[in-house]
Coordinates of C-alpha atoms in Angstrom, one line a residue:
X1 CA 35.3 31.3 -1.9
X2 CA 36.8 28.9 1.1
X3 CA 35.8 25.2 0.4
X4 CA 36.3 23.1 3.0
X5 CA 36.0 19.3 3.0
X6 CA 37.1 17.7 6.1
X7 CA 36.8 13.9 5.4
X8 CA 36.6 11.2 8.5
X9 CA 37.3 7.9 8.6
X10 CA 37.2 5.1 11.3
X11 CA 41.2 4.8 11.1
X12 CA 42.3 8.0 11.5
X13 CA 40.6 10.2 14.5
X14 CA 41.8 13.8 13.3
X15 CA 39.7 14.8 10.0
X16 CA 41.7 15.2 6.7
X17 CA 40.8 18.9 5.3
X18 CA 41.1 20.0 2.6
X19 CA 40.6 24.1 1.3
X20 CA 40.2 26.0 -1.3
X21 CA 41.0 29.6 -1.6
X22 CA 38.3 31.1 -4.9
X23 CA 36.5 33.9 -3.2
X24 CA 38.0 36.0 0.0
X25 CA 34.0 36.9 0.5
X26 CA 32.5 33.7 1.3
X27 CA 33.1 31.1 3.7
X28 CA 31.7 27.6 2.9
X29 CA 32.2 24.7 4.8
X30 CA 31.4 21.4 3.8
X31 CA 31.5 18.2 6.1
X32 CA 31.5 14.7 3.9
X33 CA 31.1 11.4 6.3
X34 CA 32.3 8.8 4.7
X35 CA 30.5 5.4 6.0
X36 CA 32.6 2.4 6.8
X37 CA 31.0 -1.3 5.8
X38 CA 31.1 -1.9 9.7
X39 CA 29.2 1.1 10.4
X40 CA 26.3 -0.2 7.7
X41 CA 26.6 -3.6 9.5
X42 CA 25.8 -2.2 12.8
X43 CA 23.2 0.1 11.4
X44 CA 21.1 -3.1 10.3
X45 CA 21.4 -5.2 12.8
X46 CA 19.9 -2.2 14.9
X47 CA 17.0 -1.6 12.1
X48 CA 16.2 -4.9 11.7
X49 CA 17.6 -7.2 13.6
X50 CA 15.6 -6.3 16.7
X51 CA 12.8 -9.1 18.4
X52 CA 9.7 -6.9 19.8
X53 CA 7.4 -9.9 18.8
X54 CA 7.5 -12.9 20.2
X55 CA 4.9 -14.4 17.7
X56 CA 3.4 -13.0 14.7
X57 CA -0.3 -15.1 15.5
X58 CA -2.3 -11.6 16.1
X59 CA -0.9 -10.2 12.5
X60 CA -2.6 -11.0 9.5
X61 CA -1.0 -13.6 6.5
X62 CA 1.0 -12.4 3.6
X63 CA 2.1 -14.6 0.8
X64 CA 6.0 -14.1 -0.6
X65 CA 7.7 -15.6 -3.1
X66 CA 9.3 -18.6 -2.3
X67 CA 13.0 -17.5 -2.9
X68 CA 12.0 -14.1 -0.7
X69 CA 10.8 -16.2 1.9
X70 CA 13.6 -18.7 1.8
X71 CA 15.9 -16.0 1.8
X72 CA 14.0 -14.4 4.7
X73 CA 14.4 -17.4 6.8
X74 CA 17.9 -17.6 6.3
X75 CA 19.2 -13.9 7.4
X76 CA 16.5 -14.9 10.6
X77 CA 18.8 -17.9 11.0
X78 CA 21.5 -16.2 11.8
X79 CA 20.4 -14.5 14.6
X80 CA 20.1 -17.4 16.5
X81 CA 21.4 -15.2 20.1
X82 CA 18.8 -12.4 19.1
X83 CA 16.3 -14.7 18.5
X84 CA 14.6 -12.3 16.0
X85 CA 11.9 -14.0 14.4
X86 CA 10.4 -14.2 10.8
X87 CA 7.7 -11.9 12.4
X88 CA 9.4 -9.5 13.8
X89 CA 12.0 -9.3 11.1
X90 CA 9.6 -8.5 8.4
X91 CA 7.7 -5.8 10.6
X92 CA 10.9 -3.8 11.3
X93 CA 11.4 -3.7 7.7
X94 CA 8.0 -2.4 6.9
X95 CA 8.4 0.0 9.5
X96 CA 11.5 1.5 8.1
X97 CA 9.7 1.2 4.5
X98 CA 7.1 3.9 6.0
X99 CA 9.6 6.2 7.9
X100 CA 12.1 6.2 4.9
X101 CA 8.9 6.5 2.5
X102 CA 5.8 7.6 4.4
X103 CA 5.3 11.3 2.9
X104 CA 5.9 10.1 -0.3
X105 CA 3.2 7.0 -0.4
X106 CA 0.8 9.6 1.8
X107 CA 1.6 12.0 -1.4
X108 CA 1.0 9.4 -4.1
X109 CA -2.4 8.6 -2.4
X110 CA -3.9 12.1 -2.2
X111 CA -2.6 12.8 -5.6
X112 CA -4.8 9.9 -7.0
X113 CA -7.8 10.0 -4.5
X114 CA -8.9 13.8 -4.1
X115 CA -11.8 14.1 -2.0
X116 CA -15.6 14.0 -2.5
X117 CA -16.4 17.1 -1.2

C-alpha cells in the first residue's frame, strides 16, 4: 500500500511528501493541511468580526453573565475600524453555533419530542 502524506505550510510553497511503499495493490493518498495561527486569525475576524447590524433595538434581550459580557465588550472594542457592534457580534456567533451544530440540536429535539400523531 502507497501512503502519501503531502504536508503544506505557509513558509514553504512546494508540499513536503512523504510515501510509503506496504502494498504494490493499493494506492492511497492522503492530503493533511496543517493550519497556521494567522490563518485561524483571519478565519475569525471573517466569522465574527463582521457589522450587518447597525443596532440590535429590533432583537429581543438576553441576560449574560457579567464576566461574558465584559469580555464581550472588550473583543467588540477592538474593532474599533470595523465598527462591529455588541449586536452584531453575538449574532454571528449564534449563527455559526447553528451551521456548526444545527442537525445535531434539530436531532436532539425530535429525539425528545416525537409527534402526536
Amino acid at each position: 500500500m502507497y501512503w502519501n502524506i503531502i504536508f503544506k505550510n505557509s513558509e514553504n510553497r512546494s508540499p513536503k511528501v512523504l510515501t510509503r511503499n506496504t502494498n504494490l495493490f493499493y494506492n492511497v493518498t492522503m492530503k493533511i493541511k496543517i493550519k497556521t495561527h494567522k490563518n485561524r486569525k483571519e478565519q475569525f475576524k471573517k466569522l465574527f468580526m463582521v457589522n450587518r447590524f447597525s443596532s440590535g433595538r429590533s432583537g429581543k434581550v438576553v441576560y449574560l453573565r457579567p464576566e461574558y459580557h465584559e469580555r464581550l465588550l472588550r473583543i467588540v472594542q477592538l474593532s474599533r475600524e470595523e465598527k462591529t457592534t455588541l449586536y452584531s457580534y453575538i449574532d454571528n456567533i449564534m449563527e455559526h453555533h447553528f451551521r456548526e451544530f444545527g442537525q445535531d440540536i434539530t436531532d436532539y429535539f425530535n429525539e425528545r419530542n416525537k409527534p402526536i400523531l
